[in-house]
PDB file of C-alpha atoms in Angstrom:
ATOM      1  CA  MET V   1      -0.147   0.006  -0.102  1.00  0.00           C
ATOM      2  CA  THR V   2       1.078   3.534  -0.651  1.00  0.00           C
ATOM      3  CA  ASP V   3       1.514   6.367   1.315  1.00  0.00           C
ATOM      4  CA  GLU V   4      -0.280   9.206  -0.931  1.00  0.00           C
ATOM      5  CA  PHE V   5       0.139  11.685   1.136  1.00  0.00           C
ATOM      6  CA  GLU V   6       3.560  11.168   1.294  1.00  0.00           C
ATOM      7  CA  VAL V   7       3.963  10.282  -2.602  1.00  0.00           C
ATOM      8  CA  ALA V   8       2.123  13.954  -2.970  1.00  0.00           C
ATOM      9  CA  ARG V   9       4.298  15.453  -0.600  1.00  0.00           C
ATOM     10  CA  LEU V  10       7.713  14.403  -2.772  1.00  0.00           C
ATOM     11  CA  GLU V  11       6.459  14.432  -6.421  1.00  0.00           C
ATOM     12  CA  ARG V  12       5.329  19.116  -5.147  1.00  0.00           C
ATOM     13  CA  GLU V  13       8.474  19.255  -3.974  1.00  0.00           C
ATOM     14  CA  ILE V  14      10.336  17.746  -6.990  1.00  0.00           C
ATOM     15  CA  GLN V  15       8.572  19.690  -9.038  1.00  0.00           C
ATOM     16  CA  GLN V  16       8.769  23.452  -6.554  1.00  0.00           C
ATOM     17  CA  TYR V  17      13.446  22.145  -7.066  1.00  0.00           C
ATOM     18  CA  LEU V  18      13.305  22.302 -10.674  1.00  0.00           C
ATOM     19  CA  GLY V  19      11.044  25.441 -10.588  1.00  0.00           C
ATOM     20  CA  LEU V  20       8.652  23.695 -13.336  1.00  0.00           C
ATOM     21  CA  GLU V  21       4.988  23.330 -13.658  1.00  0.00           C
ATOM     22  CA  PRO V  22       2.730  20.929 -12.945  1.00  0.00           C
ATOM     23  CA  ALA V  23       1.385  20.845 -16.267  1.00  0.00           C
ATOM     24  CA  GLN V  24       5.120  20.654 -17.501  1.00  0.00           C
ATOM     25  CA  LEU V  25       6.107  17.524 -15.505  1.00  0.00           C
ATOM     26  CA  ARG V  26       4.781  13.813 -14.920  1.00  0.00           C
ATOM     27  CA  PHE V  27       5.207  11.226 -12.895  1.00  0.00           C
ATOM     28  CA  GLU V  28       4.793   7.881 -14.651  1.00  0.00           C
ATOM     29  CA  PHE V  29       5.122   4.625 -13.052  1.00  0.00           C
ATOM     30  CA  ARG V  30       5.183   0.892 -13.452  1.00  0.00           C
ATOM     31  CA  GLU V  31       5.975  -2.471 -11.791  1.00  0.00           C
ATOM     32  CA  VAL V  32       9.305  -3.486 -13.485  1.00  0.00           C
ATOM     33  CA  GLU V  33      11.019  -7.033 -13.256  1.00  0.00           C
ATOM     34  CA  GLY V  34       9.205  -6.694  -8.939  1.00  0.00           C
ATOM     35  CA  GLN V  35      10.467  -3.404  -9.073  1.00  0.00           C
ATOM     36  CA  VAL V  36       8.703  -0.154  -9.664  1.00  0.00           C
ATOM     37  CA  ARG V  37       9.667   2.176 -11.743  1.00  0.00           C
ATOM     38  CA  LEU V  38       9.431   5.585 -11.535  1.00  0.00           C
ATOM     39  CA  ASP V  39       9.970   7.859 -15.142  1.00  0.00           C
ATOM     40  CA  LEU V  40       9.941  11.153 -14.579  1.00  0.00           C
ATOM     41  CA  VAL V  41       9.470  13.015 -18.029  1.00  0.00           C
ATOM     42  CA  THR V  42       9.271  16.908 -18.581  1.00  0.00           C
ATOM     43  CA  VAL V  43       6.532  18.515 -21.251  1.00  0.00           C
ATOM     44  CA  ASN V  44       8.008  21.255 -23.247  1.00  0.00           C
ATOM     45  CA  PRO V  45       5.293  24.153 -22.943  1.00  0.00           C
ATOM     46  CA  ARG V  46       6.402  26.000 -25.505  1.00  0.00           C
ATOM     47  CA  HIS V  47       5.937  22.607 -28.229  1.00  0.00           C
ATOM     48  CA  HIS V  48       4.052  20.111 -26.569  1.00  0.00           C
ATOM     49  CA  GLN V  49       6.682  17.257 -26.619  1.00  0.00           C
ATOM     50  CA  SER V  50       7.668  15.932 -23.938  1.00  0.00           C
ATOM     51  CA  PHE V  51      10.961  13.994 -22.584  1.00  0.00           C
ATOM     52  CA  LEU V  52      12.333  11.774 -20.433  1.00  0.00           C
ATOM     53  CA  PHE V  53      14.722  13.914 -17.425  1.00  0.00           C
ATOM     54  CA  ARG V  54      15.504  10.955 -16.045  1.00  0.00           C
ATOM     55  CA  PHE V  55      13.748   7.065 -14.064  1.00  0.00           C
ATOM     56  CA  GLU V  56      13.989   5.785 -10.813  1.00  0.00           C
ATOM     57  CA  THR V  57      13.763   1.923 -10.010  1.00  0.00           C
ATOM     58  CA  GLY V  58      12.953   1.103  -5.766  1.00  0.00           C
ATOM     59  CA  ARG V  59      10.223  -1.482  -3.593  1.00  0.00           C
ATOM     60  CA  ASP V  60       7.774   1.244  -3.890  1.00  0.00           C
ATOM     61  CA  GLU V  61       6.467   4.553  -5.516  1.00  0.00           C
ATOM     62  CA  VAL V  62       7.854   6.761  -1.593  1.00  0.00           C
ATOM     63  CA  GLU V  63      11.555   4.970  -2.710  1.00  0.00           C
ATOM     64  CA  CYS V  64      11.312   5.782  -6.601  1.00  0.00           C
ATOM     65  CA  LEU V  65      10.364   9.469  -5.955  1.00  0.00           C
ATOM     66  CA  GLN V  66      13.135   9.737  -2.420  1.00  0.00           C
ATOM     67  CA  LYS V  67      15.810   9.003  -4.960  1.00  0.00           C
ATOM     68  CA  MET V  68      14.159  10.779  -7.396  1.00  0.00           C
ATOM     69  CA  LEU V  69      14.641  14.161  -5.598  1.00  0.00           C
ATOM     70  CA  ASP V  70      18.040  12.800  -3.276  1.00  0.00           C
ATOM     71  CA  TYR V  71      19.102  13.458  -7.717  1.00  0.00           C
ATOM     72  CA  VAL V  72      17.834  16.769  -8.389  1.00  0.00           C
ATOM     73  CA  LYS V  73      18.914  18.255  -5.141  1.00  0.00           C
ATOM     74  CA  ARG V  74      22.145  17.814  -6.492  1.00  0.00           C
ATOM     75  CA  LEU V  75      22.040  17.341 -10.424  1.00  0.00           C
ATOM     76  CA  ARG V  76      24.409  20.273 -10.803  1.00  0.00           C
ATOM     77  CA  ASP V  77      26.564  18.482  -9.001  1.00  0.00           C
ATOM     78  CA  THR V  78      26.985  15.276 -11.288  1.00  0.00           C
ATOM     79  CA  GLU V  79      25.711  15.889 -14.781  1.00  0.00           C
ATOM     80  CA  SER V  80      26.976  17.918 -17.776  1.00  0.00           C
ATOM     81  CA  SER V  81      25.011  20.025 -20.329  1.00  0.00           C
ATOM     82  CA  PHE V  82      23.966  19.400 -23.508  1.00  0.00           C
ATOM     83  CA  THR V  83      22.272  21.702 -25.716  1.00  0.00           C
ATOM     84  CA  LEU V  84      20.434  19.723 -28.601  1.00  0.00           C
ATOM     85  CA  GLN V  85      18.826  20.913 -31.952  1.00  0.00           C
ATOM     86  CA  TRP V  86      16.278  19.213 -33.177  1.00  0.00           C
ATOM     87  CA  ARG V  87      13.216  18.996 -35.400  1.00  0.00           C
ATOM     88  CA  THR V  88      10.012  16.941 -35.534  1.00  0.00           C
ATOM     89  CA  ARG V  89       8.765  14.950 -39.183  1.00  0.00           C
ATOM     90  CA  GLY V  90       7.081  17.154 -41.644  1.00  0.00           C
ATOM     91  CA  ASP V  91       8.225  20.411 -38.905  1.00  0.00           C
ATOM     92  CA  LYS V  92       9.940  22.642 -40.237  1.00  0.00           C
ATOM     93  CA  GLU V  93      11.006  24.979 -36.799  1.00  0.00           C
ATOM     94  CA  LEU V  94      14.151  23.773 -35.474  1.00  0.00           C
ATOM     95  CA  GLN V  95      13.664  23.562 -31.330  1.00  0.00           C
ATOM     96  CA  THR V  96      16.219  23.201 -29.144  1.00  0.00           C
ATOM     97  CA  SER V  97      15.786  21.095 -26.519  1.00  0.00           C
ATOM     98  CA  TYR V  98      18.535  20.843 -22.648  1.00  0.00           C
ATOM     99  CA  PHE V  99      19.480  18.237 -20.888  1.00  0.00           C
ATOM    100  CA  ARG V 100      21.842  17.065 -17.685  1.00  0.00           C
ATOM    101  CA  ALA V 101      23.675  13.579 -18.980  1.00  0.00           C
ATOM    102  CA  HIS V 102      26.437  11.922 -18.236  1.00  0.00           C
ATOM    103  CA  ASN V 103      27.443  11.650 -22.276  1.00  0.00           C
ATOM    104  CA  ALA V 104      25.907  12.449 -25.713  1.00  0.00           C
ATOM    105  CA  TYR V 105      24.260   9.073 -25.874  1.00  0.00           C
ATOM    106  CA  GLU V 106      22.413   9.812 -22.500  1.00  0.00           C
ATOM    107  CA  ALA V 107      21.913  12.536 -24.030  1.00  0.00           C
ATOM    108  CA  LEU V 108      19.450  11.688 -27.096  1.00  0.00           C
ATOM    109  CA  ASP V 109      17.917   9.058 -25.511  1.00  0.00           C
ATOM    110  CA  LYS V 110      16.297  11.649 -23.267  1.00  0.00           C
ATOM    111  CA  LEU V 111      14.736  13.080 -26.279  1.00  0.00           C
ATOM    112  CA  TYR V 112      13.588   9.835 -27.738  1.00  0.00           C
ATOM    113  CA  PHE V 113      12.019   7.892 -24.705  1.00  0.00           C
ATOM    114  CA  GLY V 114       8.581   7.023 -25.996  1.00  0.00           C
ATOM    115  CA  ARG V 115       9.365   7.896 -30.122  1.00  0.00           C
ATOM    116  CA  ASP V 116       9.462   6.403 -33.196  1.00  0.00           C
ATOM    117  CA  LEU V 117      13.802   6.724 -34.110  1.00  0.00           C
ATOM    118  CA  ASN V 118      12.309   8.067 -37.653  1.00  0.00           C
ATOM    119  CA  ALA V 119       9.783  10.725 -35.971  1.00  0.00           C
ATOM    120  CA  ILE V 120      13.807  13.028 -34.836  1.00  0.00           C
ATOM    121  CA  THR V 121      16.151  14.746 -36.653  1.00  0.00           C
ATOM    122  CA  VAL V 122      19.100  15.533 -34.447  1.00  0.00           C
ATOM    123  CA  PHE V 123      20.510  18.687 -36.208  1.00  0.00           C
ATOM    124  CA  SER V 124      23.131  18.932 -33.121  1.00  0.00           C
ATOM    125  CA  VAL V 125      23.760  17.696 -30.078  1.00  0.00           C
ATOM    126  CA  VAL V 126      26.760  20.232 -28.054  1.00  0.00           C
ATOM    127  CA  LEU V 127      28.420  19.576 -25.073  1.00  0.00           C
ATOM    128  CA  ASN V 128      27.950  23.144 -23.230  1.00  0.00           C
ATOM    129  CA  PRO V 129      30.529  24.811 -21.548  1.00  0.00           C
ATOM    130  CA  SER V 130      30.508  23.822 -17.321  1.00  0.00           C
ATOM    131  CA  SER V 131      30.036  27.619 -14.677  1.00  0.00           C
TER     132      SER V 131
END
């Protein structure tokens, strides 16, 4: 049995820590091999595309959310910032998205999360200078 109040509190805290509106963040839970997996998905308010922010696994939703909260609190210390320029098939406008990841492959995985690989054309992946 999950603690709905604790789940809601942790989700709110993660959202506030990231500085995002509720509509810009989706918490997607599922069971994978006897564990709970949380996919934290961001939704860009300008072009309404969604991307994987990060996933965590745990015994239950609360443990996943606690791990996610710990991650967002130390986010800038552990990963690099990448800028990706891309366009969806049939769209004329080039889009720019920013991801934190350990490497370019992980940034691309976050961009392509839940999509057909042929649905997006990537024009550039740039490692941003660290500040």
